[in-house]
Coordinates of C-alpha atoms in Angstrom, one line a residue:
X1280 CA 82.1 -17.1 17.1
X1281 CA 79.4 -19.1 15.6
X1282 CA 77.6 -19.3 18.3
X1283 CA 77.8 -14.9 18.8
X1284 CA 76.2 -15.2 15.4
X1285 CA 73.5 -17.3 15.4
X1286 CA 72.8 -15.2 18.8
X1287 CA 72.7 -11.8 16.8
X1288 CA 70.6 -13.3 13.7
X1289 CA 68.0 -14.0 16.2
X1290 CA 67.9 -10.7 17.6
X1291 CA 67.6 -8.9 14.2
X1292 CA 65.0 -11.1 13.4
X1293 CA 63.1 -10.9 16.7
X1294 CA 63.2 -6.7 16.3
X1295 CA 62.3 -7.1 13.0
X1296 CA 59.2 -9.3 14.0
X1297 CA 58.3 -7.0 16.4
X1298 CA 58.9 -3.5 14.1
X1299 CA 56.2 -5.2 11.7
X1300 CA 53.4 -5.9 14.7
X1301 CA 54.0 -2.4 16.0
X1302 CA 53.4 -1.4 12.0
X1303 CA 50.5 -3.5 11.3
X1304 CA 48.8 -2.0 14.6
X1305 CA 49.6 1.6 13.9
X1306 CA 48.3 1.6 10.3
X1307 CA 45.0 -0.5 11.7
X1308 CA 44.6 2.4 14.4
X1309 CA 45.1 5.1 11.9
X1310 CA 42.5 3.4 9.4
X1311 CA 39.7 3.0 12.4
X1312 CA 40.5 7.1 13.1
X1313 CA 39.5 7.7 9.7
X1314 CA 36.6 5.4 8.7
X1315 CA 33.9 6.4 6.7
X1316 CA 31.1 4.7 4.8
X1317 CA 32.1 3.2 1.5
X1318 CA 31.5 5.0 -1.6
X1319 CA 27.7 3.9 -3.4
X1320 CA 29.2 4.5 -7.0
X1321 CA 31.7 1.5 -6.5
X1322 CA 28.9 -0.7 -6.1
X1323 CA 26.9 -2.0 -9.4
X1324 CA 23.2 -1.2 -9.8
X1325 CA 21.7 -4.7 -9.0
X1326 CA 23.2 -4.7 -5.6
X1327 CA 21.4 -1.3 -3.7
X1328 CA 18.4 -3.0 -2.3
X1329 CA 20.8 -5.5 -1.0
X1330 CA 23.1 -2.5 0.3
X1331 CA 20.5 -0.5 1.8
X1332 CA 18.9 -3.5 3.3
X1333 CA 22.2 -4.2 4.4
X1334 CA 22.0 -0.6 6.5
X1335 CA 18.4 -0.9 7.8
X1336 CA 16.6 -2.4 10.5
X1337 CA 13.2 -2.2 10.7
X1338 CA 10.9 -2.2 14.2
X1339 CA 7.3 -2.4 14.9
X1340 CA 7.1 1.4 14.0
X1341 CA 8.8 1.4 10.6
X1342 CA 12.1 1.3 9.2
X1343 CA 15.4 3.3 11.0
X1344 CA 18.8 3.7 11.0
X1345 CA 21.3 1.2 12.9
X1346 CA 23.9 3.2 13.4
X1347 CA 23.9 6.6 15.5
X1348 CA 21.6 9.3 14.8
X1349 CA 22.8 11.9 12.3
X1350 CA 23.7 15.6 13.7
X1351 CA 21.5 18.1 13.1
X1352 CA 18.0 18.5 12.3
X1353 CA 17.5 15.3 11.0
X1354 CA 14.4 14.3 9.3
X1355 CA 12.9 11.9 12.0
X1356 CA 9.4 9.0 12.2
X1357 CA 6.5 10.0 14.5
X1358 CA 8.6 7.7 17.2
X1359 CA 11.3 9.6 16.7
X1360 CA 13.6 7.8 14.7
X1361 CA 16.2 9.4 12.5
X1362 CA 15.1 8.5 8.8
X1363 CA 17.3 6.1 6.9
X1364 CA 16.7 7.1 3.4
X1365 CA 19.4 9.4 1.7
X1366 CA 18.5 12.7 0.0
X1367 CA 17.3 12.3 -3.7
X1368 CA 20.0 14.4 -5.9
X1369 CA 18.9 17.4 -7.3
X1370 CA 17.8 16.5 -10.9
X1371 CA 15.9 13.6 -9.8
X1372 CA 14.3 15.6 -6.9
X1373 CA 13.3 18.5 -9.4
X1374 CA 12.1 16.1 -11.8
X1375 CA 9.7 14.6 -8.8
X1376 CA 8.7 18.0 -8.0
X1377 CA 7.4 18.6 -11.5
X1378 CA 5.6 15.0 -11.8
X1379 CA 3.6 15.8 -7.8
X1380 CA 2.6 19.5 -9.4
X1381 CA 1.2 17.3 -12.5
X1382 CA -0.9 14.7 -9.7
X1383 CA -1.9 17.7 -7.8
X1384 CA -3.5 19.3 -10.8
X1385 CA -5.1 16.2 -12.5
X1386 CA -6.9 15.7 -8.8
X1387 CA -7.8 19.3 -8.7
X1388 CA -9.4 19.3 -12.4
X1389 CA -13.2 18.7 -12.7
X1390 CA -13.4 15.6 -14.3
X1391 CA -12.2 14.1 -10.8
X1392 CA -14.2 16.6 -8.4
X1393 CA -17.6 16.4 -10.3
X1394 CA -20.7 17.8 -7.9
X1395 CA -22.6 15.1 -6.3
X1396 CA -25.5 14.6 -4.4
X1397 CA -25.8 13.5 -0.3
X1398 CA -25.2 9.7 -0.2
X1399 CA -28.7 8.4 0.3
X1400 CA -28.8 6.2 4.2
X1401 CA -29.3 2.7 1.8
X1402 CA -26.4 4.0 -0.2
X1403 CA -24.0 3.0 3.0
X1404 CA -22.3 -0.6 3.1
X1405 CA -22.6 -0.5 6.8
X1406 CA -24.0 2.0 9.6
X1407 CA -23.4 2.6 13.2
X1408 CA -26.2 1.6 15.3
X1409 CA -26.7 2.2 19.0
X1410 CA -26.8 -0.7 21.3
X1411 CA -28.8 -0.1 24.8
X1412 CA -27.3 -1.8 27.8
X1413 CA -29.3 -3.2 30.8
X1414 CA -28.2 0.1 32.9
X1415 CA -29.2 2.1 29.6
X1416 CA -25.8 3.7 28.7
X1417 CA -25.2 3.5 24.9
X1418 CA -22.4 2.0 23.4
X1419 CA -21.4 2.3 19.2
X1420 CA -21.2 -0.8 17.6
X1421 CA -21.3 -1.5 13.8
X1422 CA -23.6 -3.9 12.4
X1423 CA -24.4 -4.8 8.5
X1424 CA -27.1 -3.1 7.1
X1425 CA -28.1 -6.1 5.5
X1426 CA -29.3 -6.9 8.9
X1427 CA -32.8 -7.4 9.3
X1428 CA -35.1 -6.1 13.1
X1429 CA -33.4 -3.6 13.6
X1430 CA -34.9 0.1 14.1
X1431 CA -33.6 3.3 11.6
X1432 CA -30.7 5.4 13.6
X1433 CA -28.4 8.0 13.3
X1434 CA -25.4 7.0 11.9
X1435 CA -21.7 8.0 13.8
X1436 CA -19.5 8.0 11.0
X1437 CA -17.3 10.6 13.1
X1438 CA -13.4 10.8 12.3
X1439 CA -12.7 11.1 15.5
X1440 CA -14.4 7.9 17.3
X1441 CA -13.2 5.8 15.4
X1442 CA -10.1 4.1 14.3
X1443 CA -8.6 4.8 10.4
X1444 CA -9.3 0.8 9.2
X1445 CA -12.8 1.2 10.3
X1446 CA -13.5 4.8 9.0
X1447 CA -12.8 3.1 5.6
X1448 CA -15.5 0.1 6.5
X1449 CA -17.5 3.0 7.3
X1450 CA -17.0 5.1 4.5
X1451 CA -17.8 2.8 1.6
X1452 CA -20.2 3.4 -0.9
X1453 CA -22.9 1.8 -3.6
X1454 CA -20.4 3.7 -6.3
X1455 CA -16.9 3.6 -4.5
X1456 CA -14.8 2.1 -2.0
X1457 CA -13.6 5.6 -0.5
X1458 CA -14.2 9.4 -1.6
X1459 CA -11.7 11.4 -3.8
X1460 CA -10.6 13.9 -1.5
X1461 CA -10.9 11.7 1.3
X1462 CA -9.5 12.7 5.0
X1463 CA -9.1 9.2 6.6
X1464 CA -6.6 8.6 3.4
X1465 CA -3.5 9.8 5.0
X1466 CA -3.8 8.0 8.2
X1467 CA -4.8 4.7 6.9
X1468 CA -1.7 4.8 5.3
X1469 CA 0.3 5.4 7.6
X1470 CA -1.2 2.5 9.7
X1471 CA -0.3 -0.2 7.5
X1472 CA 2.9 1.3 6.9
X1473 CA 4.1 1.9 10.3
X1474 CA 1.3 -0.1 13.2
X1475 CA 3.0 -3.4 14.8
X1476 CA 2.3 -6.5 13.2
X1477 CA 0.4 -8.4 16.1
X1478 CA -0.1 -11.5 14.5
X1479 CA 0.5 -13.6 11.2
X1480 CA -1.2 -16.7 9.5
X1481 CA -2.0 -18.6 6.4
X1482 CA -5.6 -17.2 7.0
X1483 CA -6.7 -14.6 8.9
X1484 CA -9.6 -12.0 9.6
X1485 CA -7.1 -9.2 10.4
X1486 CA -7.2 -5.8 9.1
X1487 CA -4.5 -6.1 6.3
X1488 CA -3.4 -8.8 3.6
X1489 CA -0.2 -9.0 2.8
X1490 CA 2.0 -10.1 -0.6
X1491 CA 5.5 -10.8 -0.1
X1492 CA 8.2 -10.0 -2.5
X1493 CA 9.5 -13.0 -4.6
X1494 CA 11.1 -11.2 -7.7
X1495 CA 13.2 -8.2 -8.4
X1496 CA 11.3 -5.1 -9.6
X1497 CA 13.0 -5.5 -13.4
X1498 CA 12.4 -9.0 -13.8
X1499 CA 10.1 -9.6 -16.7
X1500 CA 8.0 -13.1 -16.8
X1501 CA 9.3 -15.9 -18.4
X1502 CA 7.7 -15.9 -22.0
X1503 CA 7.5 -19.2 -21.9
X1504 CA 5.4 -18.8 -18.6
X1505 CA 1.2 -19.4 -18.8
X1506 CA -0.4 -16.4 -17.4
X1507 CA -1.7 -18.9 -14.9
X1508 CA 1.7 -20.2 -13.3
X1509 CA 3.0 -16.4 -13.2
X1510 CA 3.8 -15.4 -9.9
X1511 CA 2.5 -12.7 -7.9
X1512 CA 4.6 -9.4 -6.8
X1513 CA 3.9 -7.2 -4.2
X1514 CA 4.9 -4.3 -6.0
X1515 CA 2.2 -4.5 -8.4
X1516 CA -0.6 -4.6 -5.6
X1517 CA 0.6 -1.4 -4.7
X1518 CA 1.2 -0.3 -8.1
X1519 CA -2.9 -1.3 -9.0
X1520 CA -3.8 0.4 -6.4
X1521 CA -2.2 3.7 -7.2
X1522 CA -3.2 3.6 -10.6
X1523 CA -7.3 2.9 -10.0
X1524 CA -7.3 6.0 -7.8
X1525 CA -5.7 7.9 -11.0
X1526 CA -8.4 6.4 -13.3
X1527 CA -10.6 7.9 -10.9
X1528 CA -12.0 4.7 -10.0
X1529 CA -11.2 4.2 -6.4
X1530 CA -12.0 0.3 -6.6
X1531 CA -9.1 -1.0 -5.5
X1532 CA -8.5 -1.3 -1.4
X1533 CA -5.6 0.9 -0.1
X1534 CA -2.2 -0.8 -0.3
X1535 CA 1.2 0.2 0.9
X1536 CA 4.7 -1.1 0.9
X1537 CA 6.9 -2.2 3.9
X1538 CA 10.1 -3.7 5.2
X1539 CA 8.8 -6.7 7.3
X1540 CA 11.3 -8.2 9.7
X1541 CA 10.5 -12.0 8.5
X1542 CA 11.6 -13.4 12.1
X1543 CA 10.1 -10.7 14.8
X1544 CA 7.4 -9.6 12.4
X1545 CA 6.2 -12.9 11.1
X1546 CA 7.7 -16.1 12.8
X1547 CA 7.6 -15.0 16.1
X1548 CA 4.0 -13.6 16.2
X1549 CA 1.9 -16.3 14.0
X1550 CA 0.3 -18.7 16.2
X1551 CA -0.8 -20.6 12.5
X1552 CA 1.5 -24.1 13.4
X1553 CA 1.1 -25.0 9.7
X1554 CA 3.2 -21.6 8.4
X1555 CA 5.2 -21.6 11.4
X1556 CA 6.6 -24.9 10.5
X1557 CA 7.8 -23.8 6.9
X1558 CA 10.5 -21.5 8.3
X1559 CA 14.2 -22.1 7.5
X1560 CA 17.9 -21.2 6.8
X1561 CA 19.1 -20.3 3.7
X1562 CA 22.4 -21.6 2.8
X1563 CA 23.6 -17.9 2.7
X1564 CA 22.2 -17.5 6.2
X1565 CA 19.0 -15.8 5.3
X1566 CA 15.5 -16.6 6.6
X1567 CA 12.6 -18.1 4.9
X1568 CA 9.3 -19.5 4.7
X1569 CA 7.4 -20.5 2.3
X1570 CA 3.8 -21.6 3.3
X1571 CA 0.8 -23.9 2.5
X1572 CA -1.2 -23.5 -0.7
X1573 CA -1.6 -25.6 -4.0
X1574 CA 1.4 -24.3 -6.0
X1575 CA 4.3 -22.7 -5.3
X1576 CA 4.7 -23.6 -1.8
X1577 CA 8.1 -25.2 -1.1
X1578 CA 11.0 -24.7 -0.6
X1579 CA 12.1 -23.9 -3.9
X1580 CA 9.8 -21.1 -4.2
X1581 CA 10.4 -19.5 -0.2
X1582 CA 10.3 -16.3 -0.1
X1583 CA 13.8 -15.0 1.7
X1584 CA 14.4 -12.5 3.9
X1585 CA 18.1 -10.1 3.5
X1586 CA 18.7 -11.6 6.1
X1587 CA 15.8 -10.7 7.7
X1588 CA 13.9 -8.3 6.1
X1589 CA 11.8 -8.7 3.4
X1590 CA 9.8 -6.3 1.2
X1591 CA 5.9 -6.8 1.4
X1592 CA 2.3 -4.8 0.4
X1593 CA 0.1 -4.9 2.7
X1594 CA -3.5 -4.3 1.9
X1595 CA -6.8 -3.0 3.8
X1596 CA -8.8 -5.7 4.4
X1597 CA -12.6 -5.5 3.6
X1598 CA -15.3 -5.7 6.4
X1599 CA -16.2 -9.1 7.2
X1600 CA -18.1 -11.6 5.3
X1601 CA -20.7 -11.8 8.3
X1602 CA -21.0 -8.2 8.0
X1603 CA -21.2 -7.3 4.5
X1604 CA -21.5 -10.6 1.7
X1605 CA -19.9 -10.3 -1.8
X1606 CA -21.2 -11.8 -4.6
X1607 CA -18.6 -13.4 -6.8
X1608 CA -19.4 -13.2 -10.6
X1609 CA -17.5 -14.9 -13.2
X1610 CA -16.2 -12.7 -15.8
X1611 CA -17.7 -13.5 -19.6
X1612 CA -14.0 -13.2 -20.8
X1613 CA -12.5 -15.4 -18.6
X1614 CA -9.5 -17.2 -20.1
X1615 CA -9.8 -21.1 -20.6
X1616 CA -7.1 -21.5 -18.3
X1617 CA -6.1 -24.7 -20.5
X1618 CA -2.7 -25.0 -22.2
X1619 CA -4.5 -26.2 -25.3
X1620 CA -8.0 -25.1 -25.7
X1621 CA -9.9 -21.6 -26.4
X1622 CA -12.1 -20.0 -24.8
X1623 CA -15.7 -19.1 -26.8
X1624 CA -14.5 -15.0 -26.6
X1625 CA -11.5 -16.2 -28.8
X1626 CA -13.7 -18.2 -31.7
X1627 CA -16.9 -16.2 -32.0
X1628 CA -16.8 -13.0 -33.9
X1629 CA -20.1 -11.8 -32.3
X1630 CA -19.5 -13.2 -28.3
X1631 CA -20.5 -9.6 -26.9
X1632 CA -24.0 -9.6 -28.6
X1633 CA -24.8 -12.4 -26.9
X1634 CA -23.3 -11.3 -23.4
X1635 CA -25.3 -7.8 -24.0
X1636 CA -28.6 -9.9 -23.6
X1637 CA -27.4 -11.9 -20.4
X1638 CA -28.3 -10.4 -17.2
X1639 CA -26.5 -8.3 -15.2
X1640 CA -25.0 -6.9 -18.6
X1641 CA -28.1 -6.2 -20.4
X1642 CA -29.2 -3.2 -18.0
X1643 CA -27.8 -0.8 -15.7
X1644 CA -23.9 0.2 -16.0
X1645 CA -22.7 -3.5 -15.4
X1646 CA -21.2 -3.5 -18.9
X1647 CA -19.3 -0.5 -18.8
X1648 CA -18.2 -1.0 -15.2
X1649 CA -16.6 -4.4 -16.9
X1650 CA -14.7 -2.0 -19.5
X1651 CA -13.2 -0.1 -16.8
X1652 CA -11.6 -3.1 -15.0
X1653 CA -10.9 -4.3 -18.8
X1654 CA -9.0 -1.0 -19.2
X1655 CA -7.2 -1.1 -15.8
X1656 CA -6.2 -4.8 -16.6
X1657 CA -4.6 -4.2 -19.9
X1658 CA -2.6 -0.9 -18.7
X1659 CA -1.2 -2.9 -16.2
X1660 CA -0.9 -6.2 -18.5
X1661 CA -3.1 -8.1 -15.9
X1662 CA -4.4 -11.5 -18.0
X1663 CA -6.0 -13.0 -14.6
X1664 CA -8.9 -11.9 -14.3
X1665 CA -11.1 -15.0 -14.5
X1666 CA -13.6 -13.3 -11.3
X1667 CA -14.5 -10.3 -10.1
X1668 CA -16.8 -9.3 -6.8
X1669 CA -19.4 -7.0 -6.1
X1670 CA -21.0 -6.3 -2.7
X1671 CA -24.2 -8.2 -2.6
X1672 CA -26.0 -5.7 -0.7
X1673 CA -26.5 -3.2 -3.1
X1674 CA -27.5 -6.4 -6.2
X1675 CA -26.7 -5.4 -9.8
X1676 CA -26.5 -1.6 -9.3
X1677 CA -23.0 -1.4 -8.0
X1678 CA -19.4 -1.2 -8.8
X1679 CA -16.8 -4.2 -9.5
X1680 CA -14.3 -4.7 -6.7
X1681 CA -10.8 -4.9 -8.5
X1682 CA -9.0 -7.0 -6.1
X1683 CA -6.6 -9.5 -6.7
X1684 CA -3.9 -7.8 -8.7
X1685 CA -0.6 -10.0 -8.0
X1686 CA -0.4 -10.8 -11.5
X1687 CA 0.3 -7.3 -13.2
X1688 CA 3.1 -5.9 -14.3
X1689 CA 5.1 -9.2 -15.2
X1690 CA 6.1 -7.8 -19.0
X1691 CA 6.6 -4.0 -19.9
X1692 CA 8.4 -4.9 -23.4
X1693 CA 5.2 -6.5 -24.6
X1694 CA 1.1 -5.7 -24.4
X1695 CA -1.1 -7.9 -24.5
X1696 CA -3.6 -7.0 -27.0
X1697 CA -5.8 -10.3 -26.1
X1698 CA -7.3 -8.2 -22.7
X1699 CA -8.8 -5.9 -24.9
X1700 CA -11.0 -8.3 -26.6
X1701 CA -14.3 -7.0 -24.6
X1702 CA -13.6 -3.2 -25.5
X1703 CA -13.4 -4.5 -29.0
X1704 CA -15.9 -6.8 -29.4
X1705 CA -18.6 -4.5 -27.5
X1706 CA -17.3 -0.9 -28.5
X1707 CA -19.0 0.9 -25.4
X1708 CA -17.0 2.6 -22.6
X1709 CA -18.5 5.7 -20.1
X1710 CA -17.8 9.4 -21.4
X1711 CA -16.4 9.8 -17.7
X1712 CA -13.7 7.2 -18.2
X1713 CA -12.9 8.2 -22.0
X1714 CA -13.0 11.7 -20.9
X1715 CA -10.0 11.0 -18.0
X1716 CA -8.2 8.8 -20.6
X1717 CA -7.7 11.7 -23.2
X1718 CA -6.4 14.1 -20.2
X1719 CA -4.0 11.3 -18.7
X1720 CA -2.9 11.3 -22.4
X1721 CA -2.0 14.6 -22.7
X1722 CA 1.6 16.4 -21.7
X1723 CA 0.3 18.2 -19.1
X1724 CA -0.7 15.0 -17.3
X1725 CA 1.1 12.4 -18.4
X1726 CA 0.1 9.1 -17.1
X1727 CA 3.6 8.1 -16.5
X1728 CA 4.5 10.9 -14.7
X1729 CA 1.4 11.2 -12.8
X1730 CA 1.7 7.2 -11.8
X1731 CA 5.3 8.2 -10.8
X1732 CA 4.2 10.8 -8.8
X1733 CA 1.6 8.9 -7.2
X1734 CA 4.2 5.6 -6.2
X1735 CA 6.8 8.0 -4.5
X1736 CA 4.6 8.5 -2.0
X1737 CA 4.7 4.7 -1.0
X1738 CA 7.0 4.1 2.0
X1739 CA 9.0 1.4 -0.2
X1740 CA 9.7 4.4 -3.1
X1741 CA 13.1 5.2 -1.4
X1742 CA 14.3 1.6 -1.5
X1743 CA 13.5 1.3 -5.2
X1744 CA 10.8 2.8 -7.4
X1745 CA 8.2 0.7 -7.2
X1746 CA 7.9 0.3 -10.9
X1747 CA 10.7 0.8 -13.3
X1748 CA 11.0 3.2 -16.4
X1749 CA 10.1 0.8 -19.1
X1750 CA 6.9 -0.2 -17.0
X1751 CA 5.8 3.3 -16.7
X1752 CA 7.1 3.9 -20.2
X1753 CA 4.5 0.8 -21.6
X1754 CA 1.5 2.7 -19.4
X1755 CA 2.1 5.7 -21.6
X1756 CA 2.2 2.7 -25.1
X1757 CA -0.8 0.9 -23.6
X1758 CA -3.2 4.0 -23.1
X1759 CA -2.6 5.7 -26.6
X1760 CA -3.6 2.0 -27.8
X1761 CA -6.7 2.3 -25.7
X1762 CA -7.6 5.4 -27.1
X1763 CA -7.0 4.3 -30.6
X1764 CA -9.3 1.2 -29.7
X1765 CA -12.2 3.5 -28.8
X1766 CA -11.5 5.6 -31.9
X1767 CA -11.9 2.6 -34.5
X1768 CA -15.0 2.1 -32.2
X1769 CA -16.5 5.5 -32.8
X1770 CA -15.6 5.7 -36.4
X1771 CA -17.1 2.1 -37.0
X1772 CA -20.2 2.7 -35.3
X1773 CA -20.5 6.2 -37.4
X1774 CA -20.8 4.2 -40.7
X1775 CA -23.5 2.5 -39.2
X1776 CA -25.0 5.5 -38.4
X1777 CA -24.7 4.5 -34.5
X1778 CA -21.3 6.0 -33.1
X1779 CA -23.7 7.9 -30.3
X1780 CA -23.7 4.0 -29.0
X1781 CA -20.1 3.7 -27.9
X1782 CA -19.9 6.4 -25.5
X1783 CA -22.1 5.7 -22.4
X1784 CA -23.1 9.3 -21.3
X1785 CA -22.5 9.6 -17.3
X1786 CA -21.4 13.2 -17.0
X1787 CA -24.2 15.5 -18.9
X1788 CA -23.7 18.2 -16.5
X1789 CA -19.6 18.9 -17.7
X1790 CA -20.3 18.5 -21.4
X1791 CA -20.4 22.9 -21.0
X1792 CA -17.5 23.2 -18.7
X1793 CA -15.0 20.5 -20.4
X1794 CA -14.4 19.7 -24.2
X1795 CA -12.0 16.9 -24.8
X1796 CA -8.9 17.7 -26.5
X1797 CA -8.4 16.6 -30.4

């Protein structure tokens, strides 16, 4: 009897053993039958770029999709692959819509298409010249026109010989680094956003330089951080560049955003031993590197891939020292770069007087050149600017390269009213640039909208916006204090009976066709 049940406990318990396994797999088929994607709102707003990194993959040819393509007519790459960035949701999308219409229309008004003349031959960088082979076929080649024996040609600056990296060599100017309206634009772009990475190194003579991402968009610097031990973000490369081009200044080189695989991308195509040994494992599994240079080169500062892919800005490259030299010129305001001592724009009262005497400031536009970058610095909060370069072929008469730009954006909740010092102190400033100042002031084109306008277009826009709201928020603070500094300037110099003096008259021919507002 016992035994009979013992026997029959072991049965129910067996069926019941096997009733929950034939349970557990039913619901676990049912729940693969119906499997969707997760919802986005459950997931907090620090954690997207990791989610959509999460979803990504990026190849040689940009950034796609992992899983299958989408049905339909599915907004695809020029290889072909299905896009991976989700639609933008209507409100946001119409408020894009409105900010492009306001970029269009500042780049359509005159103050940014102003007539100019034929760019004289000596006015070129570089030209093409003709090289005649021992079987007397010609073949292009480009050559420095700082080179000497060599006889005067026709130059090949076609858009269709060559490719877009070199049409930019080709293209720049005594006055600019490309045109306004220029054509080449759009597939430069495009080339640094989407070309294979062929090779990677500590230095290089490639066509692009690249800035890896190291902080979050939102993360303001430490204020207990120097200026000098801040550290550079990718993002605000790109931003720089953007907002130059809306200052109508076109001094920065072209930059653009991308997801760089750190392992195919970097690691396995840098033949630089020194970098390649700095690669490593995170304890969380993702891959790093981190470098050789004189600070912030170990491996508590590597930059990290999710797992594998990191955000970077990647920057045309200019032509070749051997090709075209740059001067570099130290800049009168350069900080003191000591954590206890001033520099002699901080203690003397009349410092510009005497840098209005010193050559190449005393002559020529050198002076208000320097207040444009001075401008473009303190819109972006940029307090390293200790150099700046000019392309010695063309000597004094030129315009300042505005390279180097790492350092911006590291604070939006506080200006720094120190970078205007030279603006201040000197109280001059070209109509052109005050002029385009007052209109990126008004409604109608709104600096922050226009600058948001202008960043969507970067291929790293649909991760995250390359700058956040409060940034572009301060740009909007940061010019009306401009304006107001220029003001104080004008009504100073008026009491002197000099307030002709602070506007350096560059655009005669629109003072008929344009009145500033106010």
């Amino acid at each position: 009897s016992r035994r009979s049940e013992v026997t029959k406990s072991k049965t129910i318990c067996l069926s019941l053993a096997f009733i929950t396994i034939f349970l557990h797999l039913f619901l676990a088929l049912v729940s693969l039958s119906t499997y969707h994607q997760p919802c986005d709102h459950s997931l907090p707003p620090k954690t997207t770029f990791v989610r959509d990194l999460a979803r990504t993959n990026h190849t040689a040819v940009g950034i796609r999709d992992v899983a299958e393509p989408p049905a339909g007519n599915a907004k695809k790459d020029p290889e072909g692959h299905p896009s991976v960035w989700p639609p933008l949701d209507a409100k946001r999308a119409e408020s894009l819509e409105s900010d492009l219409s306001k970029l269009e229309a500042l780049f359509d008004h005159p103050l940014y298409n102003v007539p100019s003349p034929p760019v004289p031959e000596d006015d070129w960088l570089l030209k093409v010249k003709p090289k005649i082979e021992a079987s007397e076929m010609s073949s292009q080649i480009w050559v420095s026109s700082r080179q000497d024996g060599y006889e005067d040609i026709q130059w090949n600056r076609s858009t269709d010989s060559h490719p877009p990296w070199l049409r930019f060599h080709l293209g720049i100017s005594r006055w600019q680094l490309y045109p306004h309206h220029d054509p080449n634009m759009e597939a430069l772009t495009q080339q640094l956003a989407m070309h294979r990475i062929v090779s990677a190194g500590l230095t290089s003579t490639a066509q692009a330089q690249s800035f890896t991402q190291k902080q979050e968009r939102d993360d303001e610097t430490n204020y207990n951080l120097y200026y000098f031990s801040d550290f550079e973000r990718h993002n605000a490369e790109i931003a720089a560049f953007h907002l130059d081009r809306i200052l109508g200044y076109r001094r920065v080189p072209p930059v653009v955003g991308r997801l760089v695989d750190v392992v195919k991308e970097i690691k396995d195509v840098t033949t630089d031993r020194k970098l390649a040994r700095t690669f490593f494992n995170s304890p969380v599994g993702n891959v790093c590197f981190y470098g050789q240079c004189s600070y912030y080169c170990s491996t508590e500062h590597a930059v990290c891939g999710r797992p594998r892919n990191l955000e970077a800005s990647l920057a045309v490259m200019l032509p070749d020292l051997s090709l075209a030299t740059r001067r570099s010129w130290r800049s009168p305001w350069r900080r003191s770069y000591s954590r206890s001592k001033l520099a002699k724009w901080e203690t003397e009262a009349d410092y510009c007087s005497t840098v209005k005497k010193t050559s190449p400031y005393n002559k020529g536009t050198r002076l208000v050149d320097f207040m444009d970058m001075v401008i473009l610095d303190f819109l972006m909060s940029n307090m390293d600017r200790h150099h700046y370069e000019t392309f010695e072929k063309f000597n004094n008469n030129t315009f300042l390269l505005h390279l180097d730009n790492g350092r911006s954006f590291g604070r939006h909740s506080k200006d720094e009213p120190s970078i205007l010092a030279p603006l201040e102190q000197c109280c001059r400033i070209r109509l052109s640039t005050w002029l385009r100042l007052q209109l990126l002031s008004s409604p109608q084109y709104r600096l922050s909208d226009v600058m948001r306008a202008s960043l969507s277009h970067d291929p790293l826009h649909r991760v995250a916006p390359l700058l956040s709201e409060p940034h572009l928020t301060a740009l909007d603070r940061r010019l009306k204090t401009v304006l107001e500094t220029v003001s104080r300037c004008q009504k100073h110099q008026s009491k002197d009976g000099g307030g002709d003096e602070v506007i350096f008259d560059d655009l005669a021919r629109l003072k008929d066709i344009f009145t500033p507002a106010g």
